[in-house]
PDB file of C-alpha atoms in Angstrom:
ATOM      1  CA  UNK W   1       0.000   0.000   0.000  1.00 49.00           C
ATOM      2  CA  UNK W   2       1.507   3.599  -0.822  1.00 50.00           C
ATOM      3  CA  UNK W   3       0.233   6.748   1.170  1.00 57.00           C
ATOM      4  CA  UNK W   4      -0.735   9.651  -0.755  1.00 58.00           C
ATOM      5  CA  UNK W   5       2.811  11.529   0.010  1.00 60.00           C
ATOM      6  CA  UNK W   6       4.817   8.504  -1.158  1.00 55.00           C
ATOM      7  CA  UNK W   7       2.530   8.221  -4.391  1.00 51.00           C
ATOM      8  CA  UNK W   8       2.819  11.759  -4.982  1.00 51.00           C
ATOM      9  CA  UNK W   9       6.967  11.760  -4.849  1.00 53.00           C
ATOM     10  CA  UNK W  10       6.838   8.416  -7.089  1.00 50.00           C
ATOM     11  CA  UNK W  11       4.893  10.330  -9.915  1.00 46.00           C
ATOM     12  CA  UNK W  12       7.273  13.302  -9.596  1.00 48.00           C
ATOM     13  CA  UNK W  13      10.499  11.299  -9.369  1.00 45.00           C
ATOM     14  CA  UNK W  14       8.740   9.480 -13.224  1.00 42.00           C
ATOM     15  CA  UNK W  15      11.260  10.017 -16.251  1.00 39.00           C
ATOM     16  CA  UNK W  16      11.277  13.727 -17.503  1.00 38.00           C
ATOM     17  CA  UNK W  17      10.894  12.231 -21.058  1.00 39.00           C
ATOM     18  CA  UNK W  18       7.515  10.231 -19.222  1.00 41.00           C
ATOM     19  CA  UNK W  19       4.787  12.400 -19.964  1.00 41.00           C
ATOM     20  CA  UNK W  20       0.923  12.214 -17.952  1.00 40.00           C
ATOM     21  CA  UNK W  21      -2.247  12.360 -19.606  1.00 43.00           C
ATOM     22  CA  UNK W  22      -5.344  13.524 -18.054  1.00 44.00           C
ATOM     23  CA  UNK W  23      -6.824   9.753 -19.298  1.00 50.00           C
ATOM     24  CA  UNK W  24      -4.244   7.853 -18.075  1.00 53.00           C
ATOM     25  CA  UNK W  25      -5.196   6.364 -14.438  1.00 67.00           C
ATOM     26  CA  UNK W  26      -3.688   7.939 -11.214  1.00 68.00           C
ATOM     27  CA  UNK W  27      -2.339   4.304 -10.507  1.00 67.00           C
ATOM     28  CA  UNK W  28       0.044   4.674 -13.705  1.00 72.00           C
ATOM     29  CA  UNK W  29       0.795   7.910 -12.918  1.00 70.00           C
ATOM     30  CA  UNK W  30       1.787   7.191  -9.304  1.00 71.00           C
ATOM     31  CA  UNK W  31       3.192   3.780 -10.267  1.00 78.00           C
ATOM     32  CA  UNK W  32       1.625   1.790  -8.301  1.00 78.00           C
ATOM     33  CA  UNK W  33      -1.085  -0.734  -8.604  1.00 81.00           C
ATOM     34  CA  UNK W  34      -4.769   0.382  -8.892  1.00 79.00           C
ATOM     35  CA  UNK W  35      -5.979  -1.892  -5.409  1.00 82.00           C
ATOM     36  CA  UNK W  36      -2.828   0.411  -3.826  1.00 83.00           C
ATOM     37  CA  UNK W  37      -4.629   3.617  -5.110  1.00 81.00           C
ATOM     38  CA  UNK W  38      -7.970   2.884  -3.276  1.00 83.00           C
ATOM     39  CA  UNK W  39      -6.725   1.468  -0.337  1.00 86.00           C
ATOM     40  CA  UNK W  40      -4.774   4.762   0.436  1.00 84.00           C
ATOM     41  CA  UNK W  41      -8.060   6.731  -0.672  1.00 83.00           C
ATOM     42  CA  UNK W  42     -10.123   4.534   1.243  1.00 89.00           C
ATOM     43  CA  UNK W  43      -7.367   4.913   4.499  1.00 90.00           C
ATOM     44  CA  UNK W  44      -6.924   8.713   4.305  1.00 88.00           C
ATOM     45  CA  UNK W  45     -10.473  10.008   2.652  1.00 88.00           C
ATOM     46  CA  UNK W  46     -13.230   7.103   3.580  1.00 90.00           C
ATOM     47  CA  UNK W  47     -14.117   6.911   0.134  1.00 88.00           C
ATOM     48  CA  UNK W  48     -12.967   5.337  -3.677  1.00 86.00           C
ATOM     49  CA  UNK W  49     -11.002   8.026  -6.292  1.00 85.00           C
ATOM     50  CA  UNK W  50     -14.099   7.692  -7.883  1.00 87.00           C
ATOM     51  CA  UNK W  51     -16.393   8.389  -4.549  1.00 90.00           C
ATOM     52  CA  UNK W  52     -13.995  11.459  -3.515  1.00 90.00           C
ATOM     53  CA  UNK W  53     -14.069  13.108  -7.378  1.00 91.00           C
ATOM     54  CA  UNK W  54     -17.793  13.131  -7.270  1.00 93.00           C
ATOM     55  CA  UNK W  55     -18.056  14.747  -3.806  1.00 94.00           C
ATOM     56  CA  UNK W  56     -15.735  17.787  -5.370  1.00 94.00           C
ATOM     57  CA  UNK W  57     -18.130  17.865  -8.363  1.00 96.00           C
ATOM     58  CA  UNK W  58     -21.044  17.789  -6.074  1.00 97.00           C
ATOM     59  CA  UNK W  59     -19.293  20.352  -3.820  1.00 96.00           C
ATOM     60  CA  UNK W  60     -18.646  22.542  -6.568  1.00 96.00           C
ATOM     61  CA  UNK W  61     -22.438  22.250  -7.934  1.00 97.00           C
ATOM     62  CA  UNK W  62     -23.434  23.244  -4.580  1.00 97.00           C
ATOM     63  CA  UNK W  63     -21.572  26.185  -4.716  1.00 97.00           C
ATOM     64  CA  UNK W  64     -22.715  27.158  -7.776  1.00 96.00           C
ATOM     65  CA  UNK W  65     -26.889  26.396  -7.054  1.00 97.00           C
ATOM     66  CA  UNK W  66     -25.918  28.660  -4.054  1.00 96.00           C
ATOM     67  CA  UNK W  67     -24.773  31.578  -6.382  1.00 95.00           C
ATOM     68  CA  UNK W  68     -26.701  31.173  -8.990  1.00 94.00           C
ATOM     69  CA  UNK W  69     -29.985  33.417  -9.690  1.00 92.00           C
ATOM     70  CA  UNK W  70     -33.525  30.991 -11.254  1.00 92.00           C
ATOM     71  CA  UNK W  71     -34.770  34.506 -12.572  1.00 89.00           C
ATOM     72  CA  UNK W  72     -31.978  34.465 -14.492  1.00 91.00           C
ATOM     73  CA  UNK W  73     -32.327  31.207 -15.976  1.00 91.00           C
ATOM     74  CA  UNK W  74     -30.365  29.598 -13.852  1.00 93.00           C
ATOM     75  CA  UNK W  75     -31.662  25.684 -13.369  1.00 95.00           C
ATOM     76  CA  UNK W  76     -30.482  22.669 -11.660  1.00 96.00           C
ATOM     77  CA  UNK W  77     -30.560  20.322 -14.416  1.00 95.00           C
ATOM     78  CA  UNK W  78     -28.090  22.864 -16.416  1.00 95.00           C
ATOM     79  CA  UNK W  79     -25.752  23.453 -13.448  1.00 96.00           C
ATOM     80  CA  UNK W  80     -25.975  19.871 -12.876  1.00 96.00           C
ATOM     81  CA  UNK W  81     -24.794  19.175 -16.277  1.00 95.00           C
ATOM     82  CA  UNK W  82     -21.840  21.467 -16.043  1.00 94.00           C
ATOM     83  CA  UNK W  83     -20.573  19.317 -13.268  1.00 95.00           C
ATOM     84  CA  UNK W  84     -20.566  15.837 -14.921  1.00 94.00           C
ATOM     85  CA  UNK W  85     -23.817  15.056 -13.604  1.00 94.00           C
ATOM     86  CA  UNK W  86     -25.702  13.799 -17.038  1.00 92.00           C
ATOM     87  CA  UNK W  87     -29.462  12.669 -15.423  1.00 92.00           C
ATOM     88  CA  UNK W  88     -30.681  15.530 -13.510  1.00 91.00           C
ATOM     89  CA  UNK W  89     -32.318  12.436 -10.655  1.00 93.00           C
ATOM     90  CA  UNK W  90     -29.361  10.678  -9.938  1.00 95.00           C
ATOM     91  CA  UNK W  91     -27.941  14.101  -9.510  1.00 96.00           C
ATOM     92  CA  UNK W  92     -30.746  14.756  -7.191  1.00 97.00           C
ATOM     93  CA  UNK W  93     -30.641  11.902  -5.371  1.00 97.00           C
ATOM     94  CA  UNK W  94     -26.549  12.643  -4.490  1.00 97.00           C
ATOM     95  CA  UNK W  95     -27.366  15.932  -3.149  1.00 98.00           C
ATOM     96  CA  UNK W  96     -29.833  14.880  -1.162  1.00 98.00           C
ATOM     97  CA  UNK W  97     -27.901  12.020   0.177  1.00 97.00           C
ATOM     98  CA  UNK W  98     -24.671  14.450   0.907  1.00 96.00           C
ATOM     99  CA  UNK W  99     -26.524  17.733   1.864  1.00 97.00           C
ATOM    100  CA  UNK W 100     -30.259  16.643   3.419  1.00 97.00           C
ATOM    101  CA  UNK W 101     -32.246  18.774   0.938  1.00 97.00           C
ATOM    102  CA  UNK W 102     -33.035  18.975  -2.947  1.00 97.00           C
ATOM    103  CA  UNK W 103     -30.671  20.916  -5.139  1.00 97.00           C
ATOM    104  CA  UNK W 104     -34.010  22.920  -6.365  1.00 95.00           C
ATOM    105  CA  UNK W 105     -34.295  23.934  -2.451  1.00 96.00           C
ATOM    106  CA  UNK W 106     -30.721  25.609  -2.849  1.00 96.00           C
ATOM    107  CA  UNK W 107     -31.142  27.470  -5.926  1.00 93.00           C
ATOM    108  CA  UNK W 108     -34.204  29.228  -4.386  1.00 86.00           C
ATOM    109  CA  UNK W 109     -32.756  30.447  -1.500  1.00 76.00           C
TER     110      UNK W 109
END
């Protein structure tokens, strides 16, 4: 198992001619095996890489449904699609689950 720190100095220490692409998965770029990844994430943050990047993008939508202004135009759905969030009920569902209301409650205020 490699903690975040030592993953992090692997993927600096790669070959300068080594080059990472924003497709390629964290475990290549931290070379180390996938099963290492998620057990550190699951040891440090209580979630998968995959659990943890959609609490950011849910974050980040809440944010945004907080700023945002319906008389402008402003919907759920549309903010929920700028966030990754493709069906506008799982996305509603999520929200609920992480902050105990509907999105739709949050844009109104």
């Amino acid at each position: 198992m490699v903690a975040p720190a030592a993953a992090r100095r692997r993927s600096r220490s790669a070959r300068p001619t080594r080059t990472v692409r924003s497709d390629c998965p964290t475990s290549d770029a931290a070379r180390t095996s996938s099963r290492a990844v998620q057990n550190a994430f699951r040891r440090h943050y209580d979630t998968t890489p995959l659990g943890y990047l959609r609490q950011i993008r849910l974050d980040r939508a809440r944010r945004e449904l907080q700023a945002a202004d319906p008389s402008a135009g402003d919907t759920v759905a549309a903010i929920a699609l700028r966030w990754g969030f493709g069906a506008p009920g799982r996305f509603s569902h999520a929200y609920r689950a992480r902050y105990g209301q509907p999105p739709s409650r949050t844009l109104r205020r």
